[in-house]
Every structure is written in structure tokens, then in C-alpha cells.
Amino acid sequence: MNIREVARRAKVSRSTVSYALSGKRPVSEATRRRIQQVIDEMGYRPNAFARALARGETRTLGLVFPPAGSHYTDMQLNFIGGVTEAAAARDYDVLLSVADAGEEQSFQRLIGERRVDGAILMEIRLRDARVERMRESGFPFVTIGRIGEPDGTAWVDLDHRTLVRRCVQHLSDLGHRHLAFVNRSETLLRAGYESAHRAQDGFEHAVRDLGLTGAAYPCDDDAMAGERCAERILADDPETTGIVTVNEASLGGLYRGLANAGRRIPHDVSVTGIAGARWAEAVTPALTAADVPAHEMGRIAIELLLERVADAGAPPRDRLLTPPVVLRASTGSAPRPAP
């Protein structure tokens, strides 16, 4: 059973059946009832793709997500999962693209050919050419993360600056005076990754405002890099007793590096930061951290994007999230100085 057979049995044209189903053009009540009777008798179910095509839709959303390194981190995969699940709940598919702003063919396929109804951009830089491309095209889009001047764009983001400041405050309240900050890689900092820059800004301001000693360390997204970072921290300042990290992929190595140096967590060094809950709870001792709500952010991104798809002229909305720092076992009072 297809639309041609419905038209034949109802003794109308295929376009009339299409108009009756889509409502794009008026059809007399008598004709509409005759078409509906045939549909009911024959059990016809219009193809979802065909309906969308008739309305100029694809029922597909783009997720533009070039990986920051040679692999996706667990947190990045959680974001992808959150977006796809939220889209499926709204009867949309998701097309994953690793297109960057300079990859003209990839962007043209995604936007110029209208393969998707709207797009979500991730791995945002403070100055991001992809966002400018989207703005110029008038194509509906949302960012997970935000550019340096995000006015006029729809976005959802974590308040990395505030969350890192809270982590520093937590360590300060426990008596820690010498801190270190483990950031993302030097490559991402040079590229202008907004989360890395805002997190480091939060650390530097908090250390200064609280009268603490602190140093920031870029770190690649893997365990070996975390181990080397721990070695550098202790070599630069052996009095370091508190560490804040936003690099969950290096967390296991950071713990191992501290253990290799004879530092126990939290007896000798307390560690806290921002991480996915699965990573925070997988290490021993479990990490005191602001848990990244990846699935919630994916849901919000889909919600904001579908608003843009439905009404591109409406004022864009944004959401800045500040989840609480969950106290686990990796932080404790600063060790007393040796007599």
C-alpha cells in the first residue's frame, strides 16, 4: 500500500492525497473523508521520510564534532550519547560530522545541501570560524560550549570558571596553600579551546584572591601524560598538597604519578576538579569533583536547536550550568608541616 494506491482507490490525484495528509493546501471535506476512509480500510501508514520531505524537512540533525586529539575521550562520547538519545526522543536522527571550518566540502554537504535541519557544534574555541560560518549562512545551530562573545547565539555550557574557583576554595578551606592546576593540552590552549581557557582563568583568579601559591600545567589527554604531569608538579614545588584538574583522560596517570612519588591521596595530596561521574568514581580514592552532566547538556542542546529550527527569528536562548562539587574521598585536610 502506497500513496499511489490510495489515490487510485479514492479516485483522486496523488497530489490531492499528499495535500490531505500534509495540510499544505486546502482539500474539500468530502474528498478528505474519502481519502481517510481508504487509508483506514487499507491500513496505510505514510512513510515518515516522505512526510518530512514534503514539508522540506530531513528529520535529521547534524552534530559537528571534530575530535580534539587522536581519539574521543569518555566525556566526549557521553556528550555524543546524550545528543543522540535526546534527538531520538524527539523523533530525529543525528548525523555526526568531523567537519572543521576550513573543510569546505564537508561544510557544504552538511549545510549547503541541507542534509540536516539544524546543527550542534562542539569543541568550541573562543574565536571559532565554524560559528561565524553558521551565523553568515543563517542556518539553525546551537553550540555546546560558547565563543568569547556569544551574544546572538544559542548555547549550553558549563561554567568552568566558577567550578574551578569552587574547587580552589574547597582546597583552601581544608588548609591547602600550595596548589597546581592540570589543564588540557598545550595544543588545545593554543587553539583557543574555551573550556580550557576559562578554567585556567578561574584557577588563576581564585589562587590570587585567596592568597595561595599555584601553577598551571597543560597536559595531553592520556594516562602517560598525567603521570608525567604529576612528576613536573612535584619537581617544581615539592610543597604542593592540592591539585585541581579538568583533564579526566589523564586522571589515572596523575594518580599513578603521585603514588610513584610516595604521595598518598588524600593524606599527602588532595585532588579535585571537573570530570564525568564515571571517571570520578572509577579511580581510587574516588574523585571529589563537579560532575559533568553530559546527558543533560545534550538534552538542552536538542531543545534549544529545535526551537531555532521551528522559528529562526526568535531570540536565541542559552543555559550556563554550575553543577555542585560532589564530595568524595580524594580530598582532606592539608598535612601538617613537619616539625
mmCIF file of C-alpha atoms in Angstrom:
data_model
loop_
_atom_site.group_PDB
_atom_site.id
_atom_site.type_symbol
_atom_site.label_atom_id
_atom_site.label_comp_id
_atom_site.label_asym_id
_atom_site.label_seq_id
_atom_site.Cartn_x
_atom_site.Cartn_y
_atom_site.Cartn_z
ATOM 1 C CA MET A 1 0.000 0.000 0.000
ATOM 2 C CA ASN A 2 1.411 3.374 -1.040
ATOM 3 C CA ILE A 3 0.170 6.868 -1.834
ATOM 4 C CA ARG A 4 -0.449 5.944 -5.499
ATOM 5 C CA GLU A 5 -2.781 3.103 -4.493
ATOM 6 C CA VAL A 6 -4.596 5.345 -2.010
ATOM 7 C CA ALA A 7 -5.145 7.885 -4.794
ATOM 8 C CA ARG A 8 -6.426 5.219 -7.199
ATOM 9 C CA ARG A 9 -8.921 3.785 -4.716
ATOM 10 C CA ALA A 10 -10.127 7.253 -3.633
ATOM 11 C CA LYS A 11 -10.362 8.329 -7.288
ATOM 12 C CA VAL A 12 -8.226 11.433 -6.769
ATOM 13 C CA SER A 13 -4.725 12.503 -7.822
ATOM 14 C CA ARG A 14 -1.616 11.624 -5.785
ATOM 15 C CA SER A 15 -1.044 15.322 -5.123
ATOM 16 C CA THR A 16 -4.525 15.577 -3.582
ATOM 17 C CA VAL A 17 -3.703 12.708 -1.228
ATOM 18 C CA SER A 18 -0.448 14.429 -0.355
ATOM 19 C CA TYR A 19 -2.204 17.733 0.359
ATOM 20 C CA ALA A 20 -4.816 15.971 2.502
ATOM 21 C CA LEU A 21 -2.086 14.332 4.577
ATOM 22 C CA SER A 22 0.215 17.337 4.914
ATOM 23 C CA GLY A 23 -2.347 20.123 5.082
ATOM 24 C CA LYS A 24 -0.172 22.261 2.790
ATOM 25 C CA ARG A 25 -3.171 23.081 0.575
ATOM 26 C CA PRO A 26 -6.926 23.013 1.293
ATOM 27 C CA VAL A 27 -8.875 19.895 0.300
ATOM 28 C CA SER A 28 -12.666 19.693 0.426
ATOM 29 C CA GLU A 29 -14.077 17.949 3.474
ATOM 30 C CA ALA A 30 -15.800 15.306 1.315
ATOM 31 C CA THR A 31 -12.561 14.481 -0.502
ATOM 32 C CA ARG A 32 -10.574 14.390 2.733
ATOM 33 C CA ARG A 33 -13.072 11.965 4.278
ATOM 34 C CA ARG A 34 -12.974 9.698 1.217
ATOM 35 C CA ILE A 35 -9.175 9.609 1.338
ATOM 36 C CA GLN A 36 -9.218 8.924 5.086
ATOM 37 C CA GLN A 37 -11.713 6.061 4.606
ATOM 38 C CA VAL A 38 -9.375 4.383 2.108
ATOM 39 C CA ILE A 39 -6.430 4.880 4.439
ATOM 40 C CA ASP A 40 -8.348 3.358 7.347
ATOM 41 C CA GLU A 41 -9.596 0.410 5.305
ATOM 42 C CA MET A 42 -6.210 -0.442 3.814
ATOM 43 C CA GLY A 43 -4.084 0.312 6.888
ATOM 44 C CA TYR A 44 -1.869 2.779 5.019
ATOM 45 C CA ARG A 45 0.865 4.433 7.100
ATOM 46 C CA PRO A 46 2.602 7.381 5.358
ATOM 47 C CA ASN A 47 6.372 6.971 5.189
ATOM 48 C CA ALA A 48 7.968 9.277 7.768
ATOM 49 C CA PHE A 49 10.758 10.306 5.417
ATOM 50 C CA ALA A 50 8.274 11.109 2.656
ATOM 51 C CA ARG A 51 6.216 13.248 5.011
ATOM 52 C CA ALA A 52 9.284 15.132 6.135
ATOM 53 C CA LEU A 53 10.435 15.601 2.555
ATOM 54 C CA ALA A 54 7.059 17.033 1.613
ATOM 55 C CA ARG A 55 7.476 19.596 4.386
ATOM 56 C CA GLY A 56 11.026 20.421 3.346
ATOM 57 C CA GLU A 57 12.481 18.644 6.396
ATOM 58 C CA THR A 58 15.001 15.857 6.849
ATOM 59 C CA ARG A 59 14.165 14.878 10.468
ATOM 60 C CA THR A 60 17.946 14.762 10.898
ATOM 61 C CA LEU A 61 20.197 16.995 12.986
ATOM 62 C CA GLY A 62 23.922 17.474 12.474
ATOM 63 C CA LEU A 63 26.494 17.089 15.262
ATOM 64 C CA VAL A 64 29.709 18.819 14.169
ATOM 65 C CA PHE A 65 32.340 17.355 16.451
ATOM 66 C CA PRO A 66 35.964 17.297 15.252
ATOM 67 C CA PRO A 67 37.903 15.280 17.865
ATOM 68 C CA ALA A 68 40.345 17.355 19.897
ATOM 69 C CA GLY A 69 43.038 14.682 19.595
ATOM 70 C CA SER A 70 43.620 11.280 18.070
ATOM 71 C CA HIS A 71 40.682 9.749 19.954
ATOM 72 C CA TYR A 72 37.440 10.628 21.664
ATOM 73 C CA THR A 73 37.555 10.877 25.447
ATOM 74 C CA ASP A 74 34.917 9.264 27.630
ATOM 75 C CA MET A 75 33.399 12.671 28.325
ATOM 76 C CA GLN A 76 33.163 13.441 24.606
ATOM 77 C CA LEU A 77 31.446 10.104 23.948
ATOM 78 C CA ASN A 78 28.983 10.893 26.748
ATOM 79 C CA PHE A 79 28.127 14.161 25.011
ATOM 80 C CA ILE A 80 27.542 12.328 21.723
ATOM 81 C CA GLY A 81 25.354 9.778 23.501
ATOM 82 C CA GLY A 82 23.379 12.494 25.249
ATOM 83 C CA VAL A 83 22.686 14.321 21.993
ATOM 84 C CA THR A 84 21.647 11.204 20.055
ATOM 85 C CA GLU A 85 19.354 9.959 22.830
ATOM 86 C CA ALA A 86 17.677 13.350 23.214
ATOM 87 C CA ALA A 87 17.219 13.607 19.437
ATOM 88 C CA ALA A 88 15.722 10.118 19.213
ATOM 89 C CA ALA A 89 13.209 11.046 21.912
ATOM 90 C CA ARG A 90 12.029 13.854 19.595
ATOM 91 C CA ASP A 91 11.937 11.523 16.554
ATOM 92 C CA TYR A 92 15.135 12.885 14.973
ATOM 93 C CA ASP A 93 18.242 11.124 13.722
ATOM 94 C CA VAL A 94 21.746 12.552 14.203
ATOM 95 C CA LEU A 95 24.423 12.827 11.525
ATOM 96 C CA LEU A 96 27.910 13.031 13.049
ATOM 97 C CA SER A 97 30.378 15.198 11.124
ATOM 98 C CA VAL A 98 34.003 15.962 11.934
ATOM 99 C CA ALA A 99 33.985 18.949 9.567
ATOM 100 C CA ASP A 100 36.108 21.926 10.591
ATOM 101 C CA ALA A 101 35.618 25.452 9.290
ATOM 102 C CA GLY A 102 38.349 25.078 6.681
ATOM 103 C CA GLU A 103 36.911 21.856 5.229
ATOM 104 C CA GLU A 104 34.723 23.444 2.581
ATOM 105 C CA GLN A 105 33.358 20.215 1.097
ATOM 106 C CA SER A 106 32.243 18.835 4.461
ATOM 107 C CA PHE A 107 30.505 22.062 5.436
ATOM 108 C CA GLN A 108 28.901 22.354 2.018
ATOM 109 C CA ARG A 109 27.494 18.826 2.251
ATOM 110 C CA LEU A 110 26.109 19.450 5.717
ATOM 111 C CA ILE A 111 24.734 22.981 5.353
ATOM 112 C CA GLY A 112 24.707 23.994 1.682
ATOM 113 C CA GLU A 113 22.957 20.798 0.595
ATOM 114 C CA ARG A 114 20.572 20.963 3.587
ATOM 115 C CA ARG A 115 21.243 17.388 4.652
ATOM 116 C CA VAL A 116 20.110 18.313 8.154
ATOM 117 C CA ASP A 117 17.505 20.639 9.634
ATOM 118 C CA GLY A 118 19.949 22.180 12.101
ATOM 119 C CA ALA A 119 23.369 21.580 13.645
ATOM 120 C CA ILE A 120 25.054 21.350 17.041
ATOM 121 C CA LEU A 121 28.672 22.482 17.217
ATOM 122 C CA MET A 122 31.066 21.090 19.830
ATOM 123 C CA GLU A 123 34.729 21.567 20.789
ATOM 124 C CA ILE A 124 34.187 25.337 20.747
ATOM 125 C CA ARG A 125 37.036 27.860 20.558
ATOM 126 C CA LEU A 126 36.880 31.383 21.949
ATOM 127 C CA ARG A 127 37.175 32.555 18.332
ATOM 128 C CA ASP A 128 35.541 29.871 16.228
ATOM 129 C CA ALA A 129 35.307 30.159 12.445
ATOM 130 C CA ARG A 130 32.592 27.475 12.355
ATOM 131 C CA VAL A 131 30.280 29.689 14.415
ATOM 132 C CA GLU A 132 30.894 32.595 12.059
ATOM 133 C CA ARG A 133 30.129 30.369 9.061
ATOM 134 C CA MET A 134 26.845 29.346 10.647
ATOM 135 C CA ARG A 135 25.936 32.927 11.508
ATOM 136 C CA GLU A 136 26.582 34.065 7.949
ATOM 137 C CA SER A 137 24.555 31.212 6.454
ATOM 138 C CA GLY A 138 21.503 31.820 8.642
ATOM 139 C CA PHE A 139 21.405 28.068 9.261
ATOM 140 C CA PRO A 140 19.836 26.979 12.610
ATOM 141 C CA PHE A 141 22.586 25.976 15.057
ATOM 142 C CA VAL A 142 23.444 25.636 18.734
ATOM 143 C CA THR A 143 26.826 25.292 20.424
ATOM 144 C CA ILE A 144 27.809 23.102 23.368
ATOM 145 C CA GLY A 145 30.343 25.495 24.814
ATOM 146 C CA ARG A 146 30.417 29.167 23.874
ATOM 147 C CA ILE A 147 32.644 31.559 21.992
ATOM 148 C CA GLY A 148 34.295 34.559 23.634
ATOM 149 C CA GLU A 149 31.406 36.868 22.704
ATOM 150 C CA PRO A 150 28.388 34.572 22.454
ATOM 151 C CA ASP A 151 25.658 37.224 22.249
ATOM 152 C CA GLY A 152 23.219 36.404 19.473
ATOM 153 C CA THR A 153 23.927 32.655 19.555
ATOM 154 C CA ALA A 154 22.129 29.765 21.246
ATOM 155 C CA TRP A 155 24.350 27.673 23.515
ATOM 156 C CA VAL A 156 24.615 25.454 26.579
ATOM 157 C CA ASP A 157 27.809 25.350 28.600
ATOM 158 C CA LEU A 158 29.413 24.524 31.926
ATOM 159 C CA ASP A 159 30.619 27.471 33.971
ATOM 160 C CA HIS A 160 34.221 26.205 34.074
ATOM 161 C CA ARG A 161 35.499 29.424 35.628
ATOM 162 C CA THR A 162 33.127 29.237 38.597
ATOM 163 C CA LEU A 163 33.504 25.474 39.076
ATOM 164 C CA VAL A 164 37.302 25.662 39.209
ATOM 165 C CA ARG A 165 37.100 28.565 41.634
ATOM 166 C CA ARG A 166 34.871 26.429 43.865
ATOM 167 C CA CYS A 167 37.420 23.598 43.742
ATOM 168 C CA VAL A 168 40.197 26.009 44.757
ATOM 169 C CA GLN A 169 38.015 27.379 47.547
ATOM 170 C CA HIS A 170 37.350 23.827 48.777
ATOM 171 C CA LEU A 171 41.081 23.086 48.977
ATOM 172 C CA SER A 172 41.751 26.427 50.660
ATOM 173 C CA ASP A 173 39.080 25.689 53.274
ATOM 174 C CA LEU A 174 40.909 22.428 54.016
ATOM 175 C CA GLY A 175 44.116 24.362 54.666
ATOM 176 C CA HIS A 176 45.979 23.762 51.406
ATOM 177 C CA ARG A 177 48.253 26.666 50.419
ATOM 178 C CA HIS A 178 50.331 25.267 47.512
ATOM 179 C CA LEU A 179 48.162 24.212 44.551
ATOM 180 C CA ALA A 180 48.589 23.012 40.985
ATOM 181 C CA PHE A 181 46.138 23.065 38.077
ATOM 182 C CA VAL A 182 46.100 20.278 35.443
ATOM 183 C CA ASN A 183 44.570 21.644 32.241
ATOM 184 C CA ARG A 184 44.015 20.249 28.733
ATOM 185 C CA SER A 185 46.897 20.052 26.267
ATOM 186 C CA GLU A 186 49.127 22.882 25.073
ATOM 187 C CA THR A 187 47.771 22.275 21.565
ATOM 188 C CA LEU A 188 44.192 22.933 22.685
ATOM 189 C CA LEU A 189 45.220 26.010 24.658
ATOM 190 C CA ARG A 190 46.931 27.440 21.582
ATOM 191 C CA ALA A 191 43.840 26.629 19.508
ATOM 192 C CA GLY A 192 41.760 28.690 21.930
ATOM 193 C CA TYR A 193 39.554 25.972 23.435
ATOM 194 C CA GLU A 194 37.120 27.951 25.540
ATOM 195 C CA SER A 195 36.720 25.470 28.398
ATOM 196 C CA ALA A 196 40.488 25.217 28.924
ATOM 197 C CA HIS A 197 40.955 28.991 28.919
ATOM 198 C CA ARG A 198 38.000 29.740 31.168
ATOM 199 C CA ALA A 199 39.016 27.004 33.631
ATOM 200 C CA GLN A 200 42.582 28.309 33.838
ATOM 201 C CA ASP A 201 41.303 31.850 34.295
ATOM 202 C CA GLY A 202 39.164 30.648 37.197
ATOM 203 C CA PHE A 203 42.152 28.934 38.816
ATOM 204 C CA GLU A 204 44.491 31.902 38.472
ATOM 205 C CA HIS A 205 41.960 34.378 39.851
ATOM 206 C CA ALA A 206 40.998 32.127 42.763
ATOM 207 C CA VAL A 207 44.609 31.493 43.765
ATOM 208 C CA ARG A 208 45.358 35.203 43.640
ATOM 209 C CA ASP A 209 42.206 36.241 45.511
ATOM 210 C CA LEU A 210 42.782 33.677 48.277
ATOM 211 C CA GLY A 211 46.473 34.430 48.673
ATOM 212 C CA LEU A 212 47.608 30.945 47.647
ATOM 213 C CA THR A 213 50.588 29.693 45.648
ATOM 214 C CA GLY A 214 49.589 27.997 42.397
ATOM 215 C CA ALA A 215 50.859 26.954 38.980
ATOM 216 C CA ALA A 216 49.031 25.717 35.863
ATOM 217 C CA TYR A 217 50.183 22.750 33.767
ATOM 218 C CA PRO A 218 48.993 21.779 30.274
ATOM 219 C CA CYS A 219 48.553 18.016 29.900
ATOM 220 C CA ASP A 220 47.719 15.745 26.978
ATOM 221 C CA ASP A 221 44.583 13.594 27.149
ATOM 222 C CA ASP A 222 46.099 10.276 28.209
ATOM 223 C CA ALA A 223 47.340 8.460 31.305
ATOM 224 C CA MET A 224 51.042 8.668 30.486
ATOM 225 C CA ALA A 225 50.772 12.429 30.174
ATOM 226 C CA GLY A 226 49.063 12.558 33.568
ATOM 227 C CA GLU A 227 51.898 10.610 35.138
ATOM 228 C CA ARG A 228 54.490 12.957 33.663
ATOM 229 C CA CYS A 229 52.437 15.950 34.803
ATOM 230 C CA ALA A 230 52.486 14.711 38.405
ATOM 231 C CA GLU A 231 56.268 14.418 38.192
ATOM 232 C CA ARG A 232 56.572 18.002 36.913
ATOM 233 C CA ILE A 233 54.287 19.390 39.592
ATOM 234 C CA LEU A 234 56.264 17.837 42.446
ATOM 235 C CA ALA A 235 59.611 18.722 40.874
ATOM 236 C CA ASP A 236 58.581 22.380 40.511
ATOM 237 C CA ASP A 237 57.082 22.683 44.001
ATOM 238 C CA PRO A 238 57.516 19.735 46.394
ATOM 239 C CA GLU A 239 55.239 21.544 48.871
ATOM 240 C CA THR A 240 52.216 21.112 46.584
ATOM 241 C CA THR A 241 49.399 19.476 48.564
ATOM 242 C CA GLY A 242 46.355 20.298 46.401
ATOM 243 C CA ILE A 243 45.636 19.643 42.719
ATOM 244 C CA VAL A 244 42.684 20.797 40.589
ATOM 245 C CA THR A 245 42.189 19.013 37.254
ATOM 246 C CA VAL A 246 39.884 19.421 34.257
ATOM 247 C CA ASN A 247 41.601 16.633 32.306
ATOM 248 C CA GLU A 248 39.724 13.449 33.140
ATOM 249 C CA ALA A 249 41.516 11.388 30.481
ATOM 250 C CA SER A 250 44.831 11.864 32.323
ATOM 251 C CA LEU A 251 43.368 11.253 35.777
ATOM 252 C CA GLY A 252 44.525 7.657 36.204
ATOM 253 C CA GLY A 253 48.069 8.602 35.254
ATOM 254 C CA LEU A 254 48.015 11.595 37.596
ATOM 255 C CA TYR A 255 47.104 9.295 40.478
ATOM 256 C CA ARG A 256 49.803 6.828 39.471
ATOM 257 C CA GLY A 257 52.426 9.568 39.236
ATOM 258 C CA LEU A 258 51.599 10.758 42.753
ATOM 259 C CA ALA A 259 51.782 7.184 44.072
ATOM 260 C CA ASN A 260 55.150 6.634 42.377
ATOM 261 C CA ALA A 261 56.430 9.708 44.214
ATOM 262 C CA GLY A 262 55.245 8.281 47.537
ATOM 263 C CA ARG A 263 52.335 10.728 47.871
ATOM 264 C CA ARG A 264 49.095 9.260 49.223
ATOM 265 C CA ILE A 265 45.685 10.677 48.288
ATOM 266 C CA PRO A 266 44.288 12.462 50.291
ATOM 267 C CA HIS A 267 46.736 12.108 53.202
ATOM 268 C CA ASP A 268 49.589 13.891 51.400
ATOM 269 C CA VAL A 269 47.887 15.422 48.345
ATOM 270 C CA SER A 270 44.235 16.242 47.772
ATOM 271 C CA VAL A 271 42.856 16.092 44.222
ATOM 272 C CA THR A 272 39.626 17.643 42.932
ATOM 273 C CA GLY A 273 38.275 19.085 39.681
ATOM 274 C CA ILE A 274 35.708 18.681 36.910
ATOM 275 C CA ALA A 275 35.040 15.217 35.442
ATOM 276 C CA GLY A 276 32.387 12.806 34.297
ATOM 277 C CA ALA A 277 30.880 10.904 37.215
ATOM 278 C CA ARG A 278 32.004 7.552 35.784
ATOM 279 C CA TRP A 279 35.633 8.668 35.738
ATOM 280 C CA ALA A 280 35.394 10.304 39.151
ATOM 281 C CA GLU A 281 34.087 7.093 40.698
ATOM 282 C CA ALA A 282 36.400 4.753 38.784
ATOM 283 C CA VAL A 283 39.619 5.938 40.450
ATOM 284 C CA THR A 284 40.698 5.058 43.984
ATOM 285 C CA PRO A 285 40.099 7.075 46.056
ATOM 286 C CA ALA A 286 37.027 8.415 44.248
ATOM 287 C CA LEU A 287 37.496 11.958 42.984
ATOM 288 C CA THR A 288 35.831 14.931 44.655
ATOM 289 C CA ALA A 289 34.527 16.709 41.564
ATOM 290 C CA ALA A 290 31.895 18.751 39.815
ATOM 291 C CA ASP A 291 30.312 16.008 37.723
ATOM 292 C CA VAL A 292 29.814 16.927 34.060
ATOM 293 C CA PRO A 293 26.089 16.486 33.205
ATOM 294 C CA ALA A 294 26.776 15.394 29.627
ATOM 295 C CA HIS A 295 23.363 13.838 29.007
ATOM 296 C CA GLU A 296 21.532 16.849 30.417
ATOM 297 C CA MET A 297 23.606 19.173 28.236
ATOM 298 C CA GLY A 298 22.800 17.047 25.200
ATOM 299 C CA ARG A 299 19.093 17.240 26.014
ATOM 300 C CA ILE A 300 19.244 21.014 26.440
ATOM 301 C CA ALA A 301 21.181 21.412 23.180
ATOM 302 C CA ILE A 302 18.495 19.483 21.286
ATOM 303 C CA GLU A 303 15.759 21.541 22.941
ATOM 304 C CA LEU A 304 17.438 24.834 22.023
ATOM 305 C CA LEU A 305 18.187 23.673 18.477
ATOM 306 C CA LEU A 306 14.622 22.570 17.740
ATOM 307 C CA GLU A 307 13.459 25.998 18.911
ATOM 308 C CA ARG A 308 15.791 27.516 16.293
ATOM 309 C CA VAL A 309 14.547 25.096 13.631
ATOM 310 C CA ALA A 310 10.913 25.950 14.388
ATOM 311 C CA ASP A 311 11.464 29.726 14.499
ATOM 312 C CA ALA A 312 14.834 31.050 13.350
ATOM 313 C CA GLY A 313 13.699 34.607 14.057
ATOM 314 C CA ALA A 314 13.074 34.049 17.760
ATOM 315 C CA PRO A 315 15.696 35.384 20.209
ATOM 316 C CA PRO A 316 18.282 32.632 20.848
ATOM 317 C CA ARG A 317 18.348 31.197 24.364
ATOM 318 C CA ASP A 318 21.309 29.919 26.363
ATOM 319 C CA ARG A 319 21.961 27.883 29.511
ATOM 320 C CA LEU A 320 25.021 28.076 31.780
ATOM 321 C CA LEU A 321 25.211 25.132 34.194
ATOM 322 C CA THR A 322 27.044 25.014 37.535
ATOM 323 C CA PRO A 323 26.643 21.510 38.995
ATOM 324 C CA PRO A 324 27.683 21.098 42.650
ATOM 325 C CA VAL A 325 31.089 19.796 43.665
ATOM 326 C CA VAL A 326 30.379 16.261 44.928
ATOM 327 C CA LEU A 327 32.479 15.397 47.976
ATOM 328 C CA ARG A 328 34.138 12.005 47.624
ATOM 329 C CA ALA A 329 37.323 10.527 49.087
ATOM 330 C CA SER A 330 40.133 12.336 47.257
ATOM 331 C CA THR A 331 40.237 15.490 49.379
ATOM 332 C CA GLY A 332 41.123 16.013 53.029
ATOM 333 C CA SER A 333 42.806 18.419 55.380
ATOM 334 C CA ALA A 334 46.232 19.683 54.378
ATOM 335 C CA PRO A 335 49.049 17.697 56.002
ATOM 336 C CA ARG A 336 50.707 19.383 58.945
ATOM 337 C CA PRO A 337 54.203 20.707 58.282
ATOM 338 C CA ALA A 338 56.996 18.535 59.618
ATOM 339 C CA PRO A 339 58.285 19.826 62.986
#
